[in-house]
Coordinates of C-alpha atoms in Angstrom, one line a residue:
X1 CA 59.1 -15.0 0.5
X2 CA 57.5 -11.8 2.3
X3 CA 57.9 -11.6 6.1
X4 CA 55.0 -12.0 8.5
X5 CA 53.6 -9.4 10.3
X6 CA 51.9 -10.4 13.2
X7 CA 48.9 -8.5 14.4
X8 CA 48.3 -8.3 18.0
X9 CA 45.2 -6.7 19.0
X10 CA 44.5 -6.0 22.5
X11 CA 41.2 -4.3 21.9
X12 CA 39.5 -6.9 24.9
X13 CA 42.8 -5.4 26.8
X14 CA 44.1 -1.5 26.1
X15 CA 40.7 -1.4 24.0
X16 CA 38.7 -1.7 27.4
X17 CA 40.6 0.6 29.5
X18 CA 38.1 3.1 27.4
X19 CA 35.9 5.2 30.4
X20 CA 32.9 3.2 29.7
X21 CA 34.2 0.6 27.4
X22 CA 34.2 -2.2 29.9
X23 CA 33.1 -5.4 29.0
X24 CA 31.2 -8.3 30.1
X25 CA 32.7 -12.0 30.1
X26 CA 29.9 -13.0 27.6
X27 CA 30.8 -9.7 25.2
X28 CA 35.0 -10.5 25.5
X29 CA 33.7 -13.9 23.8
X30 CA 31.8 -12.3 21.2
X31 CA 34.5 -10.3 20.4
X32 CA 37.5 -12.6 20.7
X33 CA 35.3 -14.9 18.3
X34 CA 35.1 -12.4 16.0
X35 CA 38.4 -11.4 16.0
X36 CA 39.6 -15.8 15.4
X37 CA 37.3 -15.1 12.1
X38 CA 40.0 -11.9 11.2
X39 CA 42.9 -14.4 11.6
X40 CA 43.9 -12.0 14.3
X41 CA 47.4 -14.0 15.2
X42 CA 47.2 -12.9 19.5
X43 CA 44.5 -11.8 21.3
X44 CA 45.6 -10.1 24.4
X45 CA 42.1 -11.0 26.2
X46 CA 43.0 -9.0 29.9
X47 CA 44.7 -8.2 32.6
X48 CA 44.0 -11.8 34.9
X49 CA 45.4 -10.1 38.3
X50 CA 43.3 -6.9 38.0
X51 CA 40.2 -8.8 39.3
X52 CA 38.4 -12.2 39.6
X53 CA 36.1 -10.7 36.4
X54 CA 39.3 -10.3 34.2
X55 CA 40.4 -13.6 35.3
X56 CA 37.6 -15.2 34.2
X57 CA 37.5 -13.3 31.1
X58 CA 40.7 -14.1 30.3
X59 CA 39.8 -17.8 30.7
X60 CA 37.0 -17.7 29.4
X61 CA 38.4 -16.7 26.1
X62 CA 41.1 -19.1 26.3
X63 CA 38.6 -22.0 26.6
X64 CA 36.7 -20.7 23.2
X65 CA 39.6 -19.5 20.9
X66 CA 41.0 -22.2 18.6
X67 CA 43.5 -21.1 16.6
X68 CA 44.3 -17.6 18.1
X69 CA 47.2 -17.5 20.5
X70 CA 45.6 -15.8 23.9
X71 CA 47.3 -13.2 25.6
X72 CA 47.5 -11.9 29.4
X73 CA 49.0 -9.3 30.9
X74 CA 50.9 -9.0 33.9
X75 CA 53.1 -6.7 35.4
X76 CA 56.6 -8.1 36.5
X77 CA 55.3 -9.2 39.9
X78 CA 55.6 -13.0 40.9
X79 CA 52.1 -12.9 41.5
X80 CA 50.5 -11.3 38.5
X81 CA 52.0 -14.0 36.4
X82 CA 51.6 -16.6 38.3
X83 CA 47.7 -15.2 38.0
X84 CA 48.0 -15.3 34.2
X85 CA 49.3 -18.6 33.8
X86 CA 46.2 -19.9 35.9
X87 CA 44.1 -18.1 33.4
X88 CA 45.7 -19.1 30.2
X89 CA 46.5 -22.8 31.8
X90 CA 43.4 -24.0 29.4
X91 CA 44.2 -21.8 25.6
X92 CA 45.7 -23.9 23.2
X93 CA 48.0 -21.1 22.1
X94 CA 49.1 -19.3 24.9
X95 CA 51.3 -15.6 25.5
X96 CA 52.0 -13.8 28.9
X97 CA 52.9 -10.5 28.4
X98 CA 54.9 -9.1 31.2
X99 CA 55.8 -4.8 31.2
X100 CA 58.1 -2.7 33.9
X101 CA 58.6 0.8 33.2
X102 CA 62.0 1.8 32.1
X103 CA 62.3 5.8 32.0
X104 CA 64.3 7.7 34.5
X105 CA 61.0 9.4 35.7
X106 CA 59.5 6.3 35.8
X107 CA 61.5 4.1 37.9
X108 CA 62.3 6.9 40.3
X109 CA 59.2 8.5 40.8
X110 CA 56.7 5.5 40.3
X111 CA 58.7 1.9 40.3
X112 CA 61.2 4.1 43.2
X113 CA 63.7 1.3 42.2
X114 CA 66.9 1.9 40.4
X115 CA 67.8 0.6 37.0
X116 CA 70.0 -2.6 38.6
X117 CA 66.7 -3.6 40.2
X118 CA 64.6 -3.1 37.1
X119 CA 66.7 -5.1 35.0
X120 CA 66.5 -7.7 37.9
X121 CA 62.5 -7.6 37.7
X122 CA 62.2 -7.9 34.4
X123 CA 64.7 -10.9 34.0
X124 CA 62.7 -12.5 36.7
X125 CA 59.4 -11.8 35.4
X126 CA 60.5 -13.3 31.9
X127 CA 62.0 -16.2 33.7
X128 CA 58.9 -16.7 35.7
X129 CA 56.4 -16.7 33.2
X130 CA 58.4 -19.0 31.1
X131 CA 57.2 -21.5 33.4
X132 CA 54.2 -21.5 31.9
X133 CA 54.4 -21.1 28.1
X134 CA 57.2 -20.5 25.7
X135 CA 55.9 -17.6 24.3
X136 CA 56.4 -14.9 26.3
X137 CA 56.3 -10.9 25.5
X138 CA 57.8 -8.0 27.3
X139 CA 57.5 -4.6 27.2
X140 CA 59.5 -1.7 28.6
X141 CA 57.0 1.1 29.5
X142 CA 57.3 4.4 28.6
X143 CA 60.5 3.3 25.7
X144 CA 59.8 6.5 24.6
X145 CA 61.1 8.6 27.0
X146 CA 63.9 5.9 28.2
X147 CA 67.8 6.1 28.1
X148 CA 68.5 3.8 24.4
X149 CA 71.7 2.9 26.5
X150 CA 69.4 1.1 29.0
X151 CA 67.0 -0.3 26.8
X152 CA 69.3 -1.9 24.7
X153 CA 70.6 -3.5 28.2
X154 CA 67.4 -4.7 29.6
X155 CA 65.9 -5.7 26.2
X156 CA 69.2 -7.5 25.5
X157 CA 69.1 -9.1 29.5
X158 CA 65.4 -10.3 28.8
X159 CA 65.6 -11.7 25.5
X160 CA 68.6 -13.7 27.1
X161 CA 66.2 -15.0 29.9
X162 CA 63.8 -16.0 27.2
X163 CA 61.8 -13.7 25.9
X164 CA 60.2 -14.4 22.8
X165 CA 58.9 -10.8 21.6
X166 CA 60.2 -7.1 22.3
X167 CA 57.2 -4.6 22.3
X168 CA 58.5 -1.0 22.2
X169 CA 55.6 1.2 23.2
X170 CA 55.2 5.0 22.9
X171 CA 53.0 4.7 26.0
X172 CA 52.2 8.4 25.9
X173 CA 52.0 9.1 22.2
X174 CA 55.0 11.2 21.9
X175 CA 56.7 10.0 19.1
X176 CA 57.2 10.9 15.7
X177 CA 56.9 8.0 12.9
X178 CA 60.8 9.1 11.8
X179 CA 62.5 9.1 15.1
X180 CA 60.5 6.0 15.9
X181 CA 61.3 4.0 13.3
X182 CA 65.1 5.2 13.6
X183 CA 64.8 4.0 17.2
X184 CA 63.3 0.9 16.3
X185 CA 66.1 -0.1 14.0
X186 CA 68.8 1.0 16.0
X187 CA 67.6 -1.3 18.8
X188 CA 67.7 -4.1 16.2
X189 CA 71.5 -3.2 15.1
X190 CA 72.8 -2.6 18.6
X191 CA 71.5 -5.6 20.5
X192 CA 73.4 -8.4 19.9
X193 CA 70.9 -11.1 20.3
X194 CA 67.8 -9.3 18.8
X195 CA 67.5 -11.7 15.9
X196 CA 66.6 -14.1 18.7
X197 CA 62.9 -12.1 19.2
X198 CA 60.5 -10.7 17.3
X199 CA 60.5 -6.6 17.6
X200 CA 56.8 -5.3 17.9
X201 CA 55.3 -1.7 18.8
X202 CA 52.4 -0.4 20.9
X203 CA 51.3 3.3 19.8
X204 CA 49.0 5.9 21.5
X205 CA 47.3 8.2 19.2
X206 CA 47.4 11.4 21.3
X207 CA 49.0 13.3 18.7
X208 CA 46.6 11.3 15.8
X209 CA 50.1 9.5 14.9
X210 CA 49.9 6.3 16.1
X211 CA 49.5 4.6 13.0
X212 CA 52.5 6.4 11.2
X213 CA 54.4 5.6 14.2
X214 CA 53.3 1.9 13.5
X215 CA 53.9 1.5 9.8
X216 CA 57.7 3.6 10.1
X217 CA 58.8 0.8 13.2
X218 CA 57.3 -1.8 10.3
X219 CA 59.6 0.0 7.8
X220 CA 62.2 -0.5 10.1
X221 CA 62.4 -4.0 10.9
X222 CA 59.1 -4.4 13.7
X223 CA 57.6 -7.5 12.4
X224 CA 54.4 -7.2 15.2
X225 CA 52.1 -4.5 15.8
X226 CA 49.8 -4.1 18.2
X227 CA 46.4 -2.0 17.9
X228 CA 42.9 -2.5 18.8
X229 CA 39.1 -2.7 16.6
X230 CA 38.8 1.0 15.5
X231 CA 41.5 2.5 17.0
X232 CA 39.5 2.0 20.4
X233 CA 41.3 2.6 23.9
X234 CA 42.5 4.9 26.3
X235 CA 42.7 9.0 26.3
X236 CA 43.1 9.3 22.3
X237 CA 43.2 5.7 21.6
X238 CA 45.6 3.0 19.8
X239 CA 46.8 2.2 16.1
X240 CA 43.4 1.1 14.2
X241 CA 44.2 -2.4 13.5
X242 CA 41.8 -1.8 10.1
X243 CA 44.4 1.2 9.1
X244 CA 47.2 -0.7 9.8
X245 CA 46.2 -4.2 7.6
X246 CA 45.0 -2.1 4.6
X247 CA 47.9 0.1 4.4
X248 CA 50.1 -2.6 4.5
X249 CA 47.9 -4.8 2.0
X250 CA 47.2 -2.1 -0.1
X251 CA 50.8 -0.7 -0.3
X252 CA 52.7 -3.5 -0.6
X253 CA 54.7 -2.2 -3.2
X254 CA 56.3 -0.1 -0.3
X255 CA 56.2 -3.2 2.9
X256 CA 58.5 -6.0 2.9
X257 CA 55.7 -8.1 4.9
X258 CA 51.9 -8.8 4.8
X259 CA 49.4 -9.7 7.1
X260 CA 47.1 -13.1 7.4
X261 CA 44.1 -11.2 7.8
X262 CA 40.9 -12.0 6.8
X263 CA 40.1 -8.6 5.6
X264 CA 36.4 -9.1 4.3
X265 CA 35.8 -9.7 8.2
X266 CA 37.1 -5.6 8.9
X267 CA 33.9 -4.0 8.8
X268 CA 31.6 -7.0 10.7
X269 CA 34.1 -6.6 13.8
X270 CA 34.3 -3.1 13.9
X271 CA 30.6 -3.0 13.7
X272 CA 30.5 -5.1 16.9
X273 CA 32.8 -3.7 18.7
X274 CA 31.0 -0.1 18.1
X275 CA 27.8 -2.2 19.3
X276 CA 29.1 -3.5 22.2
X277 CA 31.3 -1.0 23.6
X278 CA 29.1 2.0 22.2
X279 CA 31.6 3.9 20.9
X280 CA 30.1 5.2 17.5
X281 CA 32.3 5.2 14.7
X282 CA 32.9 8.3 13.4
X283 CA 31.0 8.6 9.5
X284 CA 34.6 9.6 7.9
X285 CA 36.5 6.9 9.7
X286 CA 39.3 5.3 7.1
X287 CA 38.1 2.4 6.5
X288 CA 35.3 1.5 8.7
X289 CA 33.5 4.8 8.6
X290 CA 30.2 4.9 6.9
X291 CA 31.3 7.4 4.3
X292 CA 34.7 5.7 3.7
X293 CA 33.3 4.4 -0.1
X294 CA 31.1 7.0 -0.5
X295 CA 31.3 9.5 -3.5
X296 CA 29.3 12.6 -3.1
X297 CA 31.4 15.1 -5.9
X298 CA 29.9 15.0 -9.2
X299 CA 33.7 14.6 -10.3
X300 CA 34.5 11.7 -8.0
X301 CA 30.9 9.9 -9.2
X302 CA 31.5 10.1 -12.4
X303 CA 35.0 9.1 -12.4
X304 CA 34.3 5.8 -10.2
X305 CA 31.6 5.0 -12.5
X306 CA 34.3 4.9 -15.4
X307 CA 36.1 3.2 -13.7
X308 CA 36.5 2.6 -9.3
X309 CA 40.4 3.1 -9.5
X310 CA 40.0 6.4 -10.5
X311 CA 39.2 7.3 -6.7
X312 CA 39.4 4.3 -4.7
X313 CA 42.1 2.2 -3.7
X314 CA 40.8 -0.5 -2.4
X315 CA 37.6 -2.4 -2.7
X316 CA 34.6 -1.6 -0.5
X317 CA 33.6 -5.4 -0.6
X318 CA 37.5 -6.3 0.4
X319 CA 36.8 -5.0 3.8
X320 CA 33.2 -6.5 4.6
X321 CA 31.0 -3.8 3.2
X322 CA 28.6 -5.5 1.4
X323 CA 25.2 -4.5 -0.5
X324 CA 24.5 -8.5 -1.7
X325 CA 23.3 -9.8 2.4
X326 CA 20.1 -11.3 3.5
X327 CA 18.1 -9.5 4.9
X328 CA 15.4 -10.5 7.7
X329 CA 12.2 -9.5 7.9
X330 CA 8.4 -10.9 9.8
X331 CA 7.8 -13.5 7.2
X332 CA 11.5 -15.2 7.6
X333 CA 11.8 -18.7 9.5
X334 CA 13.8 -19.7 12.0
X335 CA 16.0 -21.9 10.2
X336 CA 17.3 -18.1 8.4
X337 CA 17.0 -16.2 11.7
X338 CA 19.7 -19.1 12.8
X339 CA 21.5 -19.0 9.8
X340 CA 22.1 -15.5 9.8
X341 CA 23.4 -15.4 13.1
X342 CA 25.5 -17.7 12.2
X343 CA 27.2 -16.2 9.7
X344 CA 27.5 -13.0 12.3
X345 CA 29.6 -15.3 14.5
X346 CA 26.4 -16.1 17.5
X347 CA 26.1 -19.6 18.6
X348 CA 23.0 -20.6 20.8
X349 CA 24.2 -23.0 23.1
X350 CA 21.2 -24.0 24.2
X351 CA 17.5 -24.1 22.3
X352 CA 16.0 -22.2 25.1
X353 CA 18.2 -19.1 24.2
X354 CA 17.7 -19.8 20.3
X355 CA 13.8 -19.5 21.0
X356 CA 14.1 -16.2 23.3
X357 CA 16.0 -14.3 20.6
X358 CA 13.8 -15.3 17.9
X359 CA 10.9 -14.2 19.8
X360 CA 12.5 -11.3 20.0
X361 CA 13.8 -11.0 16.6
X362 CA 9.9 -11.2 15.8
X363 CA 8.6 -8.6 17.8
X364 CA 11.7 -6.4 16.3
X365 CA 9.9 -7.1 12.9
X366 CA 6.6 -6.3 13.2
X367 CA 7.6 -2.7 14.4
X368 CA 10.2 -2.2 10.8
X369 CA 9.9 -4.0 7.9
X370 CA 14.0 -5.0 7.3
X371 CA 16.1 -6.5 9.9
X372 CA 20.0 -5.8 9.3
X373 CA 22.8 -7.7 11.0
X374 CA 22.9 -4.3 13.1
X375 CA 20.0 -4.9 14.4
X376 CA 20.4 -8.6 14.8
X377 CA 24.1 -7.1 17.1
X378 CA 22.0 -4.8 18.7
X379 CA 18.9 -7.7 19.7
X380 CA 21.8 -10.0 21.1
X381 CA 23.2 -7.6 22.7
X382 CA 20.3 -6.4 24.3
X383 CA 19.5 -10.3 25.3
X384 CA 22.3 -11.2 27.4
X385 CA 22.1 -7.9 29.1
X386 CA 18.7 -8.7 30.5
X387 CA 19.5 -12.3 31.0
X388 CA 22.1 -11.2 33.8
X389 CA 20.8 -7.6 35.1
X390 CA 17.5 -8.4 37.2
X391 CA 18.2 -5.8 39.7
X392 CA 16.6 -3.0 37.9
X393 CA 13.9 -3.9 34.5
X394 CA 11.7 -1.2 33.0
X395 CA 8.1 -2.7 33.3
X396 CA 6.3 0.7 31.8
X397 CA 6.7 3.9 30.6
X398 CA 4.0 6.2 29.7
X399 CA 5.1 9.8 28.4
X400 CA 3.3 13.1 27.5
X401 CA 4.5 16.1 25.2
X402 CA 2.1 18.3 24.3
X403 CA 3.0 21.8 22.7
X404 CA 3.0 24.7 25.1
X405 CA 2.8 22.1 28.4
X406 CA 5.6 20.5 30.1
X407 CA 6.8 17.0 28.7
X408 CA 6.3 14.7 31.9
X409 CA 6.9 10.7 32.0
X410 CA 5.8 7.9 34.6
X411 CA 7.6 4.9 34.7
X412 CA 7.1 2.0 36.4
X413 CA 10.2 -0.6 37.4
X414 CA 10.6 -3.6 39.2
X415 CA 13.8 -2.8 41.4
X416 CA 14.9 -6.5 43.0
X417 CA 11.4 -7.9 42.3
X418 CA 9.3 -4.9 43.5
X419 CA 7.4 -2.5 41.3
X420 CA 7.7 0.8 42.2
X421 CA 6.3 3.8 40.2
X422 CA 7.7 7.5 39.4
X423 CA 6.5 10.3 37.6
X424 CA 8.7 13.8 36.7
X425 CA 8.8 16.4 34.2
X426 CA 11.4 17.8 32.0
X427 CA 12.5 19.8 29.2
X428 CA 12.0 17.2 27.3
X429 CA 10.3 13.9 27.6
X430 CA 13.7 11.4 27.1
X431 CA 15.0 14.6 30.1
X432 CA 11.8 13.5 31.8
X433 CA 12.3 9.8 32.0
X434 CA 16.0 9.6 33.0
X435 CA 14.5 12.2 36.0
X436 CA 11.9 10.1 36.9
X437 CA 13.8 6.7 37.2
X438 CA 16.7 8.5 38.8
X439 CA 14.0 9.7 41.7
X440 CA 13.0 5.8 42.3
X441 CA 16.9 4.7 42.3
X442 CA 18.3 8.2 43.9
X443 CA 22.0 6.5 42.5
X444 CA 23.5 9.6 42.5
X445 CA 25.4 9.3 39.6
X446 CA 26.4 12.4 37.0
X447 CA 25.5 12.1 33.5
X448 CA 28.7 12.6 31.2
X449 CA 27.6 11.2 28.0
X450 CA 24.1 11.1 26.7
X451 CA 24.4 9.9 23.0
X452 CA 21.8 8.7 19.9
X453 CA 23.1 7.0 16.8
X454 CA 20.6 5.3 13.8
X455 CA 21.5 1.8 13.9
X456 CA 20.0 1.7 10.4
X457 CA 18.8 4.0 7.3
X458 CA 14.7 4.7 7.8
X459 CA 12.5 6.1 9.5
X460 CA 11.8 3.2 10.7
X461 CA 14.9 2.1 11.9
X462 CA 16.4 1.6 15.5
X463 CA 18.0 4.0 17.4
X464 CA 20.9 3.1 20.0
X465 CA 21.1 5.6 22.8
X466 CA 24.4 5.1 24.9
X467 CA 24.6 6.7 28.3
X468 CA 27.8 7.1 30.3
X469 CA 27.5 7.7 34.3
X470 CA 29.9 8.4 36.6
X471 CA 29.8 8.1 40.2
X472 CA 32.9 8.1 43.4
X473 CA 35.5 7.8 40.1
X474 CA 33.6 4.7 38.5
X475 CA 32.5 5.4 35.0
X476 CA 30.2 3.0 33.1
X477 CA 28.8 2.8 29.5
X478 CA 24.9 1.9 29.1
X479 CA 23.9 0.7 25.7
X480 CA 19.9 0.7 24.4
X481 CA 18.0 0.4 21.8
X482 CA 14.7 0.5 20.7
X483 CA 12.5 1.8 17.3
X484 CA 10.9 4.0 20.0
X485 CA 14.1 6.1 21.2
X486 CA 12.7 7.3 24.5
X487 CA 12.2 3.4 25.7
X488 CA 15.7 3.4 24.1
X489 CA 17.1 6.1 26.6
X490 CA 15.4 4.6 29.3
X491 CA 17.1 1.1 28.3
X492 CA 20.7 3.0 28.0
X493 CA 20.2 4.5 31.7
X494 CA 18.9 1.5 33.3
X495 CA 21.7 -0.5 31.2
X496 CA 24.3 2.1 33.4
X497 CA 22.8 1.8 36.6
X498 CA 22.7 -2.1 36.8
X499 CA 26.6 -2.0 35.9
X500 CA 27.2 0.6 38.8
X501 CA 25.1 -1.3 41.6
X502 CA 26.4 -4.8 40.5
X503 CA 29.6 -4.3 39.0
X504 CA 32.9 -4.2 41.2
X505 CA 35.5 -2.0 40.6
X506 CA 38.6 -2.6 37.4
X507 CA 42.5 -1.7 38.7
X508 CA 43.6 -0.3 36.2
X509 CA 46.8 -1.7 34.7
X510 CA 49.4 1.5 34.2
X511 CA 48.4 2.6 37.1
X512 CA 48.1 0.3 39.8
X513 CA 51.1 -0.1 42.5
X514 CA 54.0 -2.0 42.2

């Protein structure tokens, strides 16, 4: 029988720590649903100590995840895990994963402990945190750049106190996939008790390697990997859980192990997460990428059409890309608009909310005449935004753009119940808008990212505008859409400027004091 590799995703975690990608406690929900349908074995759902909003995250996602063990993170302090085992206290499967940094330049420049005190931290974090479930991960920080002497005593010391999983992670994405997997199994031979914990890795893609790295530690005896929803999180990013399950699934004439992934659920996940967070995925993206089946060589075409192995090794339809879905459009009922959603994982809890999106869903379909599940993400999406940001609503926009004259727009707003009107020009009229609603709400904020991506094919077809602002070292991501793409970039903006007015700061989990 084939081992099991376990698939950790931390996308709701690591994924996050994404300038812009932070989420809502309604959208870790979505997601962490989505991710149950992948068969996704733990679901690292936050850091519970970082703030009352990751706390309740983290609960929150523990209270709707059934068969998905629910991970939080914690540093080795008494008081972060105490934090996440108030959070987890409700999941049915539970995991606290507990990390100290291990490198010399760590723990003497950073931790400013020496590596007696470390090992004592990190036995008493495990210890601690055993308390509240038996499953309990830790991770020395920065492995890469640690003394193998010293790991192999503090891994052996933890593992001893009770720790059920070892995650070695290349926290910097240093590491090549053959030293890393050499490492990996070295570890394994020269700890006496590792046969008592599961070996698992966490690799950054700085250097674009952090699936190799991944797949060698596999090769090498890690039976857990963890990676995030296309690859998303800091800097460069993680291991792309999608590359990592169809690599091993589609070479297992070369792994010793398979996953329990639902792999027809790959694309449906990635497209929400790309929704939510707005993070595009990139057209050439393995797997997920738009032109990942696509065969535009005369040679490849007519090669597939003889026969698909010819150029493809693995099945578009495998991986949730699909050509045989309904599709909505004005004339559909309500009993298919619920259906639909359904089957894309979105539960009205109450009949009220049902009603609101279909009346939306509606009014979506009398501006285009086909209604994708993109759109459908995108309509959601767009609905539990509005249903929790009153401070700031676009009421009107009127915009003119005539050749030879200068583009102008007037908007009109209602800013914490009161209208107030703006009008500005610009070198173009989306340059216009943004101008004009940033003289009414004078937030000061800097534009980093001003970004529009087709949701669908047609001209006809929504466009999604994402808009990242910064302002005093906070950076948020706004998300809108609209058939009409300037009311779309005024959507994104005012999407950005709720978050930064309402929305309290994140610590951020590597770099917070401890």
């Amino acid at each position: 029988m084939q081992d099991k590799l376990i698939i950790f995703d931390t996308t709701l975690r690591d994924g996050e720590q994404s300038p812009g990608a932070s989420m809502n406690r309604e959208e870790k929900i979505r997601i962490a649903k989505a991710l149950e349908r992948l068969r996704v074995d733990v679901i690292e759902a936050g850091f519970p100590a970082a703030s009352g909003g990751d706390f309740d995250a983290v609960k929150a996602v523990s209270q709707a995840v059934g068969e998905s063990a629910v991970c939080g993170l914690a540093r080795a302090l008494d008081t972060d895990i105490d934090r996440a085992g108030e959070a987890l206290a409700v999941a049915r499967r539970s995991r606290i994963h507990t990390f100290i940094a291990t490198s010399p330049i760590h723990m003497e420049h950073k931790l400013r402990m020496t590596p007696d005190q470390v090992v004592e931290r990190a036995v008493a974090a495990v210890q601690r945190a055993r308390r509240y479930t038996d499953d309990v991960e830790f991770s020395p920080e920065d492995a890469g750049r640690s003394e193998e002497d010293f790991l192999c005593r503090i891994i052996e010391a933890v593992i001893a106190a009770g720790a059920t999983t070892i995650n070695i992670p290349d926290t910097v994405g240093y590491s090549l996939p053959p030293a890393f997997g050499a490492m990996i199994g070295r570890l394994r031979e020269r700890i006496p008790n590792a046969d008592k914990a599961v070996f698992s890795v966490h690799c950054h893609n700085d250097l674009g390697l952090a699936v190799a790295n991944s797949l060698a530690a596999v090769m090498s005896g890690a039976r857990q990997v963890e990676c995030t929803i296309n690859g998303l999180g800091e800097r460069a990013g993680n291991a792309a859980l999608e590359e990592v399950v169809m690599a091993v699934k589609t070479r297992q004439d070369a792994f010793p192990c398979d996953t329990g992934i639902n792999t027809q659920e790959i694309v449906p996940c990635s497209k929400l997460v790309s929704s939510i967070t707005g993070f595009p995925v990139q057209p050439n993206k393995a797997i997920v990428g738009a032109n990942a089946f696509a065969h535009e060589s005369g040679i490849h075409q007519d090669g597939v059409l003889k026969s698909r192995e010819t150029y493809e090794i693995m099945r578009a339809e495998d991986v949730g890309w699909s050509a045989n879905r309904m599709v909505l459009g004005k004339h559909s009922g309500r009993n298919a608009f619920r259906t639909r959603m359904r089957e894309l994982g979105i539960e009205f809890e109450a009949e009220e909310a049902l009603n609101e999106a279909f009346a939306r869903f509606k009014d979506l379909a009398d501006k285009k005449h086909e209604i994708f599940e993109e759109d459908l993400q995108a309509l959601i999406s767009e609905q539990i935004y509005e249903s929790e940001a009153e401070r700031v609503k676009l009421i009107a926009l009127h915009v003119c753009s005539d050749t030879g004259e200068t583009p102008r727009a007037q908007v009109v707003l209602k800013v914490d119940g009161e209208e107030k009107t703006s009008e500005s020009e610009g070198s173009g009229v989306v340059d216009a808008t943004l101008k004009a609603i940033e003289s009414l709400l004078a937030t000061g904020a800097s534009l980093l990212l001003y970004s529009v991506n087709s949701i669908t094919t047609g001209t006809d077809a929504q466009g999604e505008v994402t808009v990242r602002l910064e302002r005093g070292g906070r950076i948020v991501n706004g998300l809108g859409a609209d058939t009409d793409i300037v009311i779309a970039s005024a959507k994104a903006y005012l999407n950005a400027v709720d978050k930064l007015l309402s929305s309290a700061g994140r610590k951020h989990p590597q770099v917070a004091d401890v």
